[in-house]
Coordinates of C-alpha atoms in Angstrom, one line a residue:
Chain A
L4 CA 38.7 56.3 9.2
N5 CA 41.0 52.7 10.3
L6 CA 39.6 49.6 9.1
I7 CA 40.9 46.5 10.5
V8 CA 39.0 43.4 9.4
L9 CA 38.9 40.7 11.3
G10 CA 36.8 38.1 9.5
T11 CA 36.6 36.8 5.8
G12 CA 35.0 33.4 6.0
S13 CA 30.8 32.9 5.8
A14 CA 28.6 30.4 7.1
T15 CA 30.9 27.9 9.2
P16 CA 34.1 28.7 10.9
S17 CA 37.3 27.2 9.6
L18 CA 41.1 27.2 10.0
S19 CA 41.8 29.3 7.1
R20 CA 39.0 31.9 7.8
N21 CA 37.2 33.4 10.4
P22 CA 33.5 34.4 10.4
S23 CA 32.8 38.5 9.8
A24 CA 34.0 40.8 11.9
Q25 CA 35.6 44.4 11.5
I26 CA 36.8 46.9 14.0
L27 CA 36.8 51.1 12.5
S28 CA 38.2 53.4 14.6
A29 CA 37.4 56.8 14.0
N30 CA 38.5 59.9 16.0
N31 CA 39.6 57.4 19.4
D32 CA 36.3 55.5 19.6
L33 CA 35.9 51.8 18.2
F34 CA 32.9 50.3 16.4
L35 CA 32.5 46.6 16.5
I36 CA 31.1 45.6 13.2
D37 CA 29.2 42.0 13.2
C38 CA 31.4 39.5 15.7
G39 CA 30.9 36.0 14.7
E40 CA 32.5 33.1 16.8
G41 CA 36.1 33.7 17.9
T42 CA 36.1 37.4 17.5
Q43 CA 37.5 37.8 21.1
I44 CA 40.6 35.8 19.8
Q45 CA 41.0 37.9 16.7
I46 CA 40.9 41.2 19.1
L47 CA 43.2 39.9 21.1
K48 CA 45.4 38.3 18.6
N49 CA 45.8 42.2 17.1
K50 CA 46.2 43.8 20.1
I51 CA 43.1 46.0 20.2
K52 CA 41.9 47.5 23.5
L53 CA 38.4 47.5 24.0
S54 CA 38.6 50.3 26.1
K55 CA 37.2 52.9 23.6
L56 CA 34.9 50.5 22.2
K57 CA 31.5 51.7 23.1
N58 CA 29.1 50.6 20.3
I59 CA 29.0 47.3 18.5
F60 CA 26.7 46.5 15.2
I61 CA 25.0 43.7 14.3
S62 CA 23.8 43.1 10.8
H63 CA 21.6 39.9 11.3
L64 CA 21.0 37.1 13.3
H65 CA 23.1 34.6 11.1
G66 CA 25.5 32.8 13.7
D67 CA 28.8 33.7 11.7
H68 CA 27.9 37.2 12.3
Y69 CA 27.0 38.0 16.1
F70 CA 27.7 33.7 17.9
G71 CA 31.1 36.0 19.4
L72 CA 29.0 38.3 21.0
I73 CA 27.8 37.0 24.4
G74 CA 31.4 35.6 24.9
L75 CA 32.6 39.5 24.2
I76 CA 29.7 40.6 26.4
S77 CA 31.1 37.9 29.5
S78 CA 34.9 38.7 28.6
L79 CA 34.4 42.6 29.1
N80 CA 32.3 42.0 32.2
L81 CA 34.7 39.7 33.9
A82 CA 37.8 42.5 33.0
Q83 CA 35.9 44.4 35.4
R84 CA 34.3 46.8 32.2
T85 CA 32.2 50.0 33.9
E86 CA 31.8 51.8 30.8
P87 CA 28.6 51.5 29.1
L88 CA 28.1 49.4 25.9
T89 CA 25.7 49.9 23.0
I90 CA 24.4 47.2 20.8
F91 CA 22.9 47.7 17.9
G92 CA 20.9 45.2 15.8
P93 CA 18.2 43.6 14.9
K94 CA 15.0 42.3 16.6
G95 CA 15.8 39.4 18.7
L96 CA 19.0 40.2 19.8
E97 CA 18.5 41.4 23.0
Q98 CA 16.3 38.9 23.8
I99 CA 19.2 36.2 23.1
I100 CA 21.9 37.9 24.8
Q101 CA 19.6 38.3 27.8
L102 CA 18.5 34.8 27.8
Q103 CA 22.5 34.0 28.2
L104 CA 23.2 36.2 31.1
K105 CA 20.0 35.1 33.2
Y106 CA 21.3 31.5 32.5
S107 CA 24.8 32.2 33.7
Q108 CA 23.5 34.4 36.3
T109 CA 25.6 37.3 35.2
W110 CA 25.4 40.4 36.8
L111 CA 27.0 43.2 34.2
H112 CA 28.9 45.4 36.1
F113 CA 28.4 48.0 33.4
K114 CA 25.1 49.5 31.4
L115 CA 24.5 47.3 28.6
D116 CA 22.3 49.0 26.3
F117 CA 20.3 47.4 23.4
Q118 CA 19.2 49.6 20.3
E119 CA 16.8 47.4 18.0
V120 CA 17.5 48.5 14.4
N121 CA 14.6 48.9 11.6
T122 CA 16.6 46.9 8.6
E123 CA 14.2 48.1 6.3
K124 CA 14.3 51.4 6.6
N125 CA 17.8 53.7 5.9
I126 CA 18.1 56.0 9.0
V127 CA 20.3 57.2 10.8
I128 CA 21.0 55.0 14.2
Y129 CA 23.9 56.5 15.6
E130 CA 25.4 59.8 15.7
N131 CA 28.6 61.7 17.5
E132 CA 30.5 65.2 17.2
F133 CA 32.5 63.5 14.2
I134 CA 30.4 60.7 12.5
T135 CA 27.0 59.3 11.8
V136 CA 25.9 55.8 11.3
S137 CA 23.1 54.9 9.3
S138 CA 21.4 51.3 8.4
I139 CA 21.5 49.9 4.9
P140 CA 18.6 47.7 4.1
L141 CA 19.6 44.7 2.8
T142 CA 18.0 41.9 0.7
H143 CA 18.7 38.7 2.7
R144 CA 16.9 35.4 4.2
I145 CA 16.6 37.3 7.3
P146 CA 16.2 41.2 8.6
C147 CA 19.4 41.8 7.3
C148 CA 21.3 45.5 6.9
G149 CA 24.8 47.4 6.4
F150 CA 26.1 50.0 8.4
L151 CA 27.1 53.3 6.3
F152 CA 29.5 55.4 8.3
A153 CA 30.1 59.1 7.8
E154 CA 32.1 61.7 8.9
K155 CA 30.7 64.8 9.6
P156 CA 31.8 67.7 7.7
K157 CA 35.7 68.9 9.4
L158 CA 36.9 72.1 10.7
R159 CA 39.0 73.7 8.3
N160 CA 42.3 74.0 9.3
I161 CA 44.2 76.7 10.0
I162 CA 47.1 78.2 8.3
A163 CA 49.6 79.0 11.4
E164 CA 52.2 80.9 9.4
L165 CA 49.2 83.8 8.9
M166 CA 47.9 83.6 11.8
P167 CA 47.7 87.2 13.7
K168 CA 49.2 86.5 17.4
E169 CA 46.7 88.4 19.0
I170 CA 44.1 86.4 17.5
T171 CA 42.0 84.6 20.7
N172 CA 40.9 80.7 21.0
S173 CA 37.4 81.5 20.3
E174 CA 37.9 83.8 17.3
L175 CA 39.6 80.6 16.0
V176 CA 36.8 78.1 16.8
F177 CA 35.0 80.8 14.3
L178 CA 37.1 81.0 11.3
K179 CA 37.7 77.1 11.9
K180 CA 33.7 76.9 11.2
G181 CA 34.1 79.0 8.6
Q182 CA 33.6 82.8 10.0
N183 CA 34.6 85.8 9.4
I184 CA 35.4 87.6 12.9
L185 CA 34.3 91.0 12.2
D186 CA 35.3 94.4 14.0
R187 CA 33.6 97.4 16.3
E188 CA 32.5 98.8 12.6
G189 CA 31.0 95.3 11.6
E190 CA 33.6 95.5 9.0
I191 CA 35.9 92.1 8.4
K192 CA 38.6 91.8 10.7
Y193 CA 39.9 88.2 10.4
N194 CA 39.2 86.2 6.8
Y195 CA 38.5 83.1 7.4
L196 CA 38.9 82.1 3.8
Q197 CA 42.1 84.2 3.9
L198 CA 43.0 82.5 7.5
T199 CA 41.9 78.5 7.0
K200 CA 42.2 76.5 4.5
E201 CA 39.6 73.7 3.7
A202 CA 39.6 70.2 5.6
S203 CA 40.0 67.4 3.9
A204 CA 36.4 65.8 2.8
P205 CA 34.5 63.8 5.1
K206 CA 34.8 59.8 4.7
K207 CA 32.6 57.5 4.2
Y208 CA 32.7 53.8 4.8
A209 CA 29.9 51.2 4.1
Y210 CA 29.7 47.8 5.2
C211 CA 27.6 45.3 3.0
S212 CA 27.1 42.2 4.5
D213 CA 25.3 39.3 3.5
T214 CA 22.8 40.7 0.4
A215 CA 21.7 39.3 -2.4
Y216 CA 22.3 41.4 -5.7
N217 CA 20.1 44.7 -5.2
E218 CA 20.9 48.1 -6.9
S219 CA 18.3 49.7 -3.9
I220 CA 21.4 50.3 -1.6
V221 CA 23.5 52.1 -4.8
E222 CA 22.0 55.9 -3.4
I223 CA 22.3 55.2 -0.2
I224 CA 26.1 54.2 -0.5
A225 CA 27.1 56.5 -3.4
N226 CA 30.9 58.1 -3.0
A227 CA 31.7 56.3 -0.3
D228 CA 35.5 55.8 0.2
L229 CA 35.7 52.4 1.1
L230 CA 32.8 49.3 0.2
Y231 CA 33.0 46.3 2.2
H232 CA 30.7 44.1 -0.2
E233 CA 29.8 40.0 0.6
A234 CA 30.9 38.0 -2.9
T235 CA 30.3 34.8 -1.1
F236 CA 30.5 33.2 -4.7
R237 CA 31.7 33.3 -7.9
E238 CA 29.7 34.3 -10.9
D239 CA 29.4 30.8 -11.9
L240 CA 27.3 30.0 -9.3
L241 CA 25.0 32.7 -9.5
E242 CA 22.1 30.7 -8.9
R243 CA 23.2 29.4 -5.9
A244 CA 23.8 33.2 -4.5
K245 CA 20.3 34.0 -5.7
T246 CA 18.4 31.3 -3.4
T247 CA 20.7 31.6 -0.6
F248 CA 20.2 35.6 -0.7
H249 CA 24.4 36.3 -1.5
S250 CA 26.2 38.1 -3.9
T251 CA 28.8 36.7 -6.9
S252 CA 31.9 38.9 -7.0
A253 CA 31.0 40.4 -10.0
Q254 CA 27.9 41.4 -8.5
A255 CA 29.4 43.5 -5.4
A256 CA 31.7 45.0 -8.2
K257 CA 28.7 45.9 -10.1
I258 CA 27.5 47.8 -6.5
A259 CA 31.0 49.4 -6.4
K260 CA 30.7 50.7 -10.1
L261 CA 26.8 52.0 -10.0
A262 CA 27.7 53.7 -7.3
N263 CA 30.6 55.0 -7.5
I264 CA 33.1 54.2 -4.9
K265 CA 36.3 54.4 -4.6
K266 CA 37.9 51.5 -3.7
L267 CA 35.8 48.3 -2.9
L268 CA 36.8 45.3 -0.2
I269 CA 35.2 41.7 -0.9
G270 CA 35.0 39.3 1.6
H271 CA 32.5 36.8 3.1
F272 CA 33.8 34.0 0.9
S273 CA 32.3 30.4 0.8
S274 CA 34.9 27.8 2.4
R275 CA 35.0 26.3 -1.0
Y276 CA 37.4 28.8 -2.2
N277 CA 40.9 27.9 -1.3
D278 CA 42.3 30.0 -4.0
L279 CA 40.7 33.8 -4.3
D280 CA 42.5 34.7 -7.3
E281 CA 39.6 34.3 -9.6
I282 CA 37.2 35.8 -7.3
L283 CA 39.5 39.0 -7.5
I284 CA 39.8 38.8 -11.1
E285 CA 36.1 38.9 -11.7
A286 CA 35.4 41.5 -9.3
K287 CA 38.4 43.9 -11.4
E288 CA 36.7 43.1 -14.8
V289 CA 33.8 45.2 -13.5
F290 CA 35.1 47.3 -10.8
Q291 CA 39.3 47.6 -11.5
N292 CA 39.8 49.1 -7.7
S293 CA 38.5 46.2 -6.5
E294 CA 40.8 44.1 -3.7
I295 CA 40.1 40.8 -1.4
A296 CA 39.7 41.8 2.1
I297 CA 42.4 40.6 4.5
E298 CA 42.0 39.0 7.8
N299 CA 44.3 41.2 10.3
Q300 CA 45.1 43.7 8.1
T301 CA 44.2 47.6 8.3
Y302 CA 42.8 49.8 5.6
E303 CA 43.2 53.3 5.7
I304 CA 40.0 55.2 4.7
Chain B
L19 CA 38.1 5.1 26.1
N20 CA 40.0 7.5 24.5
L21 CA 40.1 11.5 25.6
I22 CA 41.0 14.1 23.7
V23 CA 41.2 17.5 25.9
L24 CA 40.3 20.6 23.7
G25 CA 40.3 23.0 26.1
T26 CA 41.6 23.5 29.6
G27 CA 41.4 27.6 30.4
S28 CA 38.5 29.3 32.5
A29 CA 36.2 32.3 31.8
T30 CA 37.0 33.5 29.1
P31 CA 39.5 32.6 26.0
S32 CA 43.0 33.6 25.6
L33 CA 45.9 33.2 23.2
S34 CA 47.2 30.2 25.5
R35 CA 44.3 28.0 26.3
N36 CA 41.0 27.6 25.0
P37 CA 37.8 27.1 26.8
S38 CA 36.9 23.7 28.2
A39 CA 35.6 21.1 25.6
Q40 CA 36.6 17.5 25.4
I41 CA 35.6 14.4 23.4
L42 CA 35.6 11.4 25.0
S43 CA 35.1 7.7 22.2
A44 CA 34.1 4.7 23.4
N45 CA 33.7 1.9 21.2
N46 CA 33.2 3.6 18.1
D47 CA 30.8 6.7 19.9
L48 CA 32.1 9.9 20.4
F49 CA 30.7 11.9 23.2
L50 CA 31.2 15.5 23.7
I51 CA 31.7 16.9 26.9
D52 CA 31.5 20.8 27.3
C53 CA 31.7 23.4 23.9
G54 CA 33.1 26.4 24.6
E55 CA 33.4 29.1 22.5
G56 CA 35.6 28.1 19.7
T57 CA 35.3 24.0 20.6
Q58 CA 34.5 23.8 16.5
I59 CA 38.0 25.1 15.6
Q60 CA 39.3 22.9 17.8
I61 CA 37.8 19.6 16.6
L62 CA 38.9 21.1 13.1
K63 CA 42.7 21.3 14.5
N64 CA 42.2 17.5 15.8
K65 CA 40.6 15.9 12.6
I66 CA 38.2 14.5 14.5
K67 CA 35.1 13.4 12.3
L68 CA 31.6 14.4 14.1
S69 CA 29.7 12.0 12.4
K70 CA 30.3 9.2 15.5
L71 CA 29.0 12.7 17.7
K72 CA 25.6 11.6 19.0
N73 CA 25.5 12.5 22.6
I74 CA 26.7 16.5 23.8
F75 CA 26.8 16.6 27.8
I76 CA 27.0 20.2 28.7
S77 CA 28.2 20.9 32.8
H78 CA 26.6 24.4 33.3
L79 CA 25.6 27.6 31.8
H80 CA 28.7 29.9 31.9
G81 CA 29.6 30.4 28.9
D82 CA 33.2 29.2 28.8
H83 CA 31.6 25.8 28.6
Y84 CA 29.3 26.0 26.5
F85 CA 28.9 29.6 24.0
G86 CA 30.5 27.3 21.2
L87 CA 27.3 24.9 20.9
I88 CA 25.0 27.1 19.3
G89 CA 27.7 26.8 16.2
L90 CA 28.6 23.5 16.0
I91 CA 25.0 22.9 15.9
S92 CA 24.8 25.5 13.0
S93 CA 28.1 24.1 11.2
L94 CA 26.4 20.4 11.8
N95 CA 23.2 21.6 9.9
L96 CA 25.4 23.5 6.8
A97 CA 27.1 20.4 6.7
Q98 CA 24.0 18.4 5.9
R99 CA 23.5 16.0 8.8
T100 CA 20.7 14.0 9.0
E101 CA 21.9 11.9 12.3
P102 CA 19.9 12.8 15.4
L103 CA 21.8 14.7 18.0
T104 CA 20.7 14.6 21.5
I105 CA 22.6 17.5 24.4
F106 CA 22.5 16.9 28.0
G107 CA 22.2 19.5 30.1
P108 CA 20.8 22.1 32.4
K109 CA 17.5 23.8 32.4
G110 CA 17.2 26.6 30.0
L111 CA 20.3 25.2 27.2
E112 CA 17.1 24.3 25.0
Q113 CA 15.2 27.7 25.4
I114 CA 18.9 29.1 24.6
I115 CA 19.5 27.2 21.5
Q116 CA 16.0 26.7 20.1
L117 CA 15.6 30.7 20.5
Q118 CA 19.1 31.3 18.4
L119 CA 17.6 28.8 15.4
K120 CA 14.1 30.6 15.6
Y121 CA 15.9 33.9 14.7
S122 CA 18.0 33.0 12.1
Q123 CA 15.2 30.8 10.8
T124 CA 17.3 27.6 11.0
W125 CA 15.2 24.1 10.2
L126 CA 17.7 21.6 11.3
H127 CA 18.1 18.8 9.0
F128 CA 18.3 16.4 12.1
K129 CA 16.2 15.8 15.3
L130 CA 18.1 17.8 18.0
D131 CA 16.9 16.1 21.4
F132 CA 17.4 17.8 24.4
Q133 CA 17.5 16.0 27.9
E134 CA 17.6 17.9 31.1
V135 CA 19.9 16.9 33.7
N136 CA 18.8 17.5 36.9
T137 CA 22.5 18.7 38.3
E138 CA 21.4 17.7 41.7
K139 CA 21.1 14.5 41.6
N140 CA 23.6 11.3 41.2
I141 CA 21.2 9.6 38.4
V142 CA 22.4 7.4 35.3
I143 CA 21.5 10.1 32.4
Y144 CA 22.1 7.9 29.7
E145 CA 23.1 4.1 28.2
N146 CA 23.9 2.2 24.9
E147 CA 25.5 -1.5 25.0
F148 CA 28.7 -0.5 26.4
I149 CA 28.8 2.3 28.6
T150 CA 26.4 4.1 31.2
V151 CA 26.5 7.6 31.8
S152 CA 25.5 9.4 35.4
S153 CA 25.8 12.5 36.8
I154 CA 27.7 13.8 39.4
P155 CA 26.4 16.9 41.5
L156 CA 29.0 19.6 41.7
T157 CA 28.8 22.8 44.0
H158 CA 28.8 26.1 41.6
R159 CA 27.8 29.5 41.6
I160 CA 24.5 27.9 38.9
P161 CA 23.3 24.4 38.9
C162 CA 26.5 22.5 37.7
C163 CA 26.9 18.6 37.2
G164 CA 30.1 16.6 36.1
F165 CA 29.9 13.1 34.4
L166 CA 30.5 9.8 35.2
F167 CA 31.5 7.5 32.0
A168 CA 31.3 4.0 32.9
E169 CA 31.9 1.2 31.0
K170 CA 29.8 -1.6 31.0
P171 CA 31.0 -5.2 32.1
K172 CA 32.8 -6.9 29.1
L173 CA 31.9 -10.3 27.3
R174 CA 34.7 -13.0 28.5
N175 CA 37.9 -13.5 26.1
I176 CA 37.7 -16.6 24.1
I177 CA 41.0 -19.0 24.1
A178 CA 41.1 -19.2 20.6
E179 CA 43.5 -22.4 21.0
L180 CA 41.2 -24.0 23.1
M181 CA 38.3 -23.8 21.1
P182 CA 36.5 -26.9 20.2
K183 CA 35.9 -26.7 16.1
E184 CA 32.8 -28.2 16.3
I185 CA 31.3 -25.5 19.1
T186 CA 28.5 -23.0 17.3
N187 CA 28.5 -19.2 17.4
S188 CA 25.9 -19.2 19.9
E189 CA 27.3 -21.5 22.0
L190 CA 30.3 -19.0 22.0
V191 CA 27.8 -15.9 22.9
F192 CA 27.2 -18.0 26.0
L193 CA 30.4 -19.0 27.0
K194 CA 31.4 -15.2 26.6
K195 CA 28.7 -14.5 28.7
G196 CA 30.0 -16.5 31.5
Q197 CA 27.6 -19.3 30.9
N198 CA 28.4 -23.2 31.0
I199 CA 27.0 -25.4 27.9
L200 CA 25.0 -28.8 28.8
D201 CA 24.4 -31.4 26.9
R202 CA 21.4 -33.2 26.9
E203 CA 22.2 -35.0 30.1
G204 CA 22.4 -32.0 31.6
E205 CA 25.8 -32.7 32.4
I206 CA 28.8 -29.5 31.5
K207 CA 29.8 -29.9 27.8
Y208 CA 32.1 -26.8 27.5
N209 CA 33.2 -24.8 30.1
Y210 CA 33.2 -21.0 30.3
L211 CA 35.9 -21.0 32.9
Q212 CA 38.3 -23.3 31.0
L213 CA 37.6 -22.0 27.2
T214 CA 37.7 -18.1 28.1
K215 CA 39.4 -15.6 30.1
E216 CA 38.1 -12.6 31.7
A217 CA 37.7 -9.8 29.6
S218 CA 39.8 -6.4 31.0
A219 CA 38.1 -4.5 34.0
P220 CA 35.2 -2.1 32.8
K221 CA 37.0 1.6 32.5
K222 CA 35.4 4.5 34.2
Y223 CA 36.3 8.4 33.5
A224 CA 35.1 11.1 35.5
Y225 CA 34.9 15.3 34.1
C226 CA 34.3 17.3 37.5
S227 CA 34.1 20.8 36.5
D228 CA 33.6 23.3 37.9
T229 CA 33.3 23.0 41.6
A230 CA 34.0 24.3 45.0
Y231 CA 35.9 21.4 46.9
N232 CA 32.9 18.6 47.9
E233 CA 33.8 15.6 49.3
S234 CA 30.2 14.2 48.5
I235 CA 31.2 13.5 44.9
V236 CA 34.0 10.8 46.5
E237 CA 32.1 8.5 46.8
I238 CA 30.5 8.9 43.4
I239 CA 33.8 9.2 41.3
A240 CA 35.4 6.4 43.3
N241 CA 38.1 3.9 42.2
A242 CA 37.8 5.9 38.2
D243 CA 40.8 5.2 36.0
L244 CA 41.2 8.9 35.3
L245 CA 39.4 12.0 37.3
Y246 CA 39.4 15.1 35.1
H247 CA 38.9 17.8 37.7
E248 CA 39.1 21.7 37.5
A249 CA 42.1 23.3 39.3
T250 CA 41.4 26.9 38.6
F251 CA 43.7 28.5 41.5
R252 CA 46.7 27.4 43.7
E253 CA 46.3 27.4 47.0
D254 CA 47.3 30.4 48.1
L255 CA 44.1 31.5 46.5
L256 CA 42.4 29.2 48.7
E257 CA 39.6 31.9 49.9
R258 CA 39.2 33.1 46.1
A259 CA 38.2 29.6 45.1
K260 CA 35.7 29.3 47.9
T261 CA 34.1 32.6 46.5
T262 CA 33.7 32.1 43.1
F263 CA 33.2 28.0 44.1
H264 CA 36.5 26.6 42.3
S265 CA 39.2 24.3 43.3
T266 CA 42.5 24.4 44.2
S267 CA 45.4 22.4 43.0
A268 CA 45.9 20.7 46.1
Q269 CA 42.0 20.1 46.7
A270 CA 41.2 18.7 43.5
A271 CA 44.4 15.9 44.3
K272 CA 42.4 15.8 47.6
I273 CA 39.8 14.1 46.1
A274 CA 41.7 12.0 43.7
K275 CA 43.4 10.3 46.9
L276 CA 40.4 10.1 48.7
A277 CA 38.8 8.5 45.6
N278 CA 41.3 6.1 45.2
I279 CA 41.5 7.2 41.5
K280 CA 44.2 6.0 38.8
K281 CA 45.0 9.0 37.5
L282 CA 44.6 12.8 37.5
L283 CA 44.7 15.3 34.8
I284 CA 43.9 18.9 36.1
G285 CA 42.6 21.6 34.4
H286 CA 40.3 24.9 33.8
F287 CA 43.3 27.3 34.9
S288 CA 42.8 31.3 36.0
S289 CA 44.4 32.7 33.1
R290 CA 47.0 34.3 35.4
Y291 CA 48.8 31.2 35.4
N292 CA 51.0 31.3 32.4
D293 CA 53.2 28.7 33.8
L294 CA 51.7 25.6 35.0
D295 CA 55.0 24.4 37.0
E296 CA 54.0 25.2 40.3
I297 CA 50.0 24.1 40.2
L298 CA 51.1 20.8 38.8
I299 CA 53.3 20.6 42.0
E300 CA 51.2 21.7 44.5
A301 CA 49.0 18.5 43.2
K302 CA 51.5 16.1 43.4
E303 CA 52.5 16.6 46.8
V304 CA 49.2 15.4 47.7
F305 CA 48.4 12.9 44.7
Q306 CA 52.0 11.8 43.3
N307 CA 49.6 10.6 40.0
S308 CA 48.2 14.0 38.8
E309 CA 49.1 15.6 35.6
I310 CA 48.3 18.7 33.3
A311 CA 45.7 18.0 31.4
I312 CA 47.5 19.6 27.7
E313 CA 45.3 20.8 24.7
N314 CA 44.8 18.6 21.5
Q315 CA 46.6 15.3 23.4
T316 CA 45.1 12.1 23.5
Y317 CA 44.6 10.3 26.8
E318 CA 43.9 6.4 26.8
I319 CA 42.2 5.5 29.8

């Protein structure tokens, strides 16, 4: 899993930060997570090819998380896309997009599929051969959920130097799946434990923006390799965080700690903060392995 | 009248050109004309203060002319705007904006007034003390109109050195309006022709994007001081211009010539053109006083 952060700002676009958007790449597939205004330009700047983008996940219908979506869809159409595209998002998103397509008299060359997400439930909303995506109910002023991207268990790795030459491809697949190959007498011919070794552990990435502090997500995101959590404010604006259903940096770090996260990325910063040093210090005091999410940077998970 | 061009691209945002948007300033008022995605950022870059913005004019509902509008409205609201804002645009725009405000549960602190423009008629759609704005019916794939900004005749200028000291303020106003002041016997006491001189001619600015070539606009925009006309293609793509209801550079220039325009600005360039030299040469061959519209440049009218 590789994550490119495209936007770390909140509320309104600024000259220094873009609104929320991220690209997660997983096994040759791209997933777009949120799509604030200007995300198209960020995608161009990062030279991201959208032919591998098949699924978009929108957390909620505040503009800084989706105002760039209609423009992206229009541009994909102008670029003669024919591959289907699926958009996961809360109720209302399909109506908003379709209304704009209607008035611009745009007939898409590709199938646009909307999957309405129930933001109040933690359920698997997408899966393919390699990954599952599930919703993380968040606590915000309007319906909002995060997304947990979890790799499926991987096939075991072959130990090439030990592998008998006469072994067939189908036998190899059994070994990689952790099954022994038996001979006609039912005796073990090839032992998967001897000929393969365990694959790396499946990775988990959790995206949580926007949300008030709520420990109910801890169980869902537990042990994730990377957590992106909003940290709109510093702790001195805790009251403002509460009334606007956002989190402070310390709160984001507390969630990371409780959930035993490996690494925390904080973002969605209020435009009042030019310098992010203090907001990072605040997080690190609670959870040492915290980092500021940096736009146009790639994070290996 | 002063014009700042914020976007000269067409169809889809690119790294080199922004989608359509312009700011016209007239007597301390700002008018925003079209508002493609990213216009907010262009406004920030140009340090334009939006407190004087009271009216927005949207030509049509193709995304490169209005996808930035909902974000701009949201940002004005986050900036605690309380001044009313009026948006002139075609049928559908109000529904699109209101739907997005509804789902984001945004309650505006300011009055947002929509004035639906009949894009098929040339009528005055706005006026204040200094200026009238009228619609220019354009020929496009969907309902679309341009806008003609025409200054009202100005008051005559006082010749200060000739002005009698005893003249009253109300008498001055009469003279500036071109009326003589009479004495009790009905004789001319102060002659406006002697004490004032003619004001500069009222200026006209015509904005025409997007449109197929159509000479029916010539009469409406006749003698304008500045015409911004789309020139999406060069003449070798005339057929493509026709099928997409756009104009070539030569066609834009021909309109300028027929309408006896003082100066032509061309824009809305197809993203296929990196170098605009040829497109300008093509215009100049038909109408000498043609210029490429340059983003972030101010044009005095």
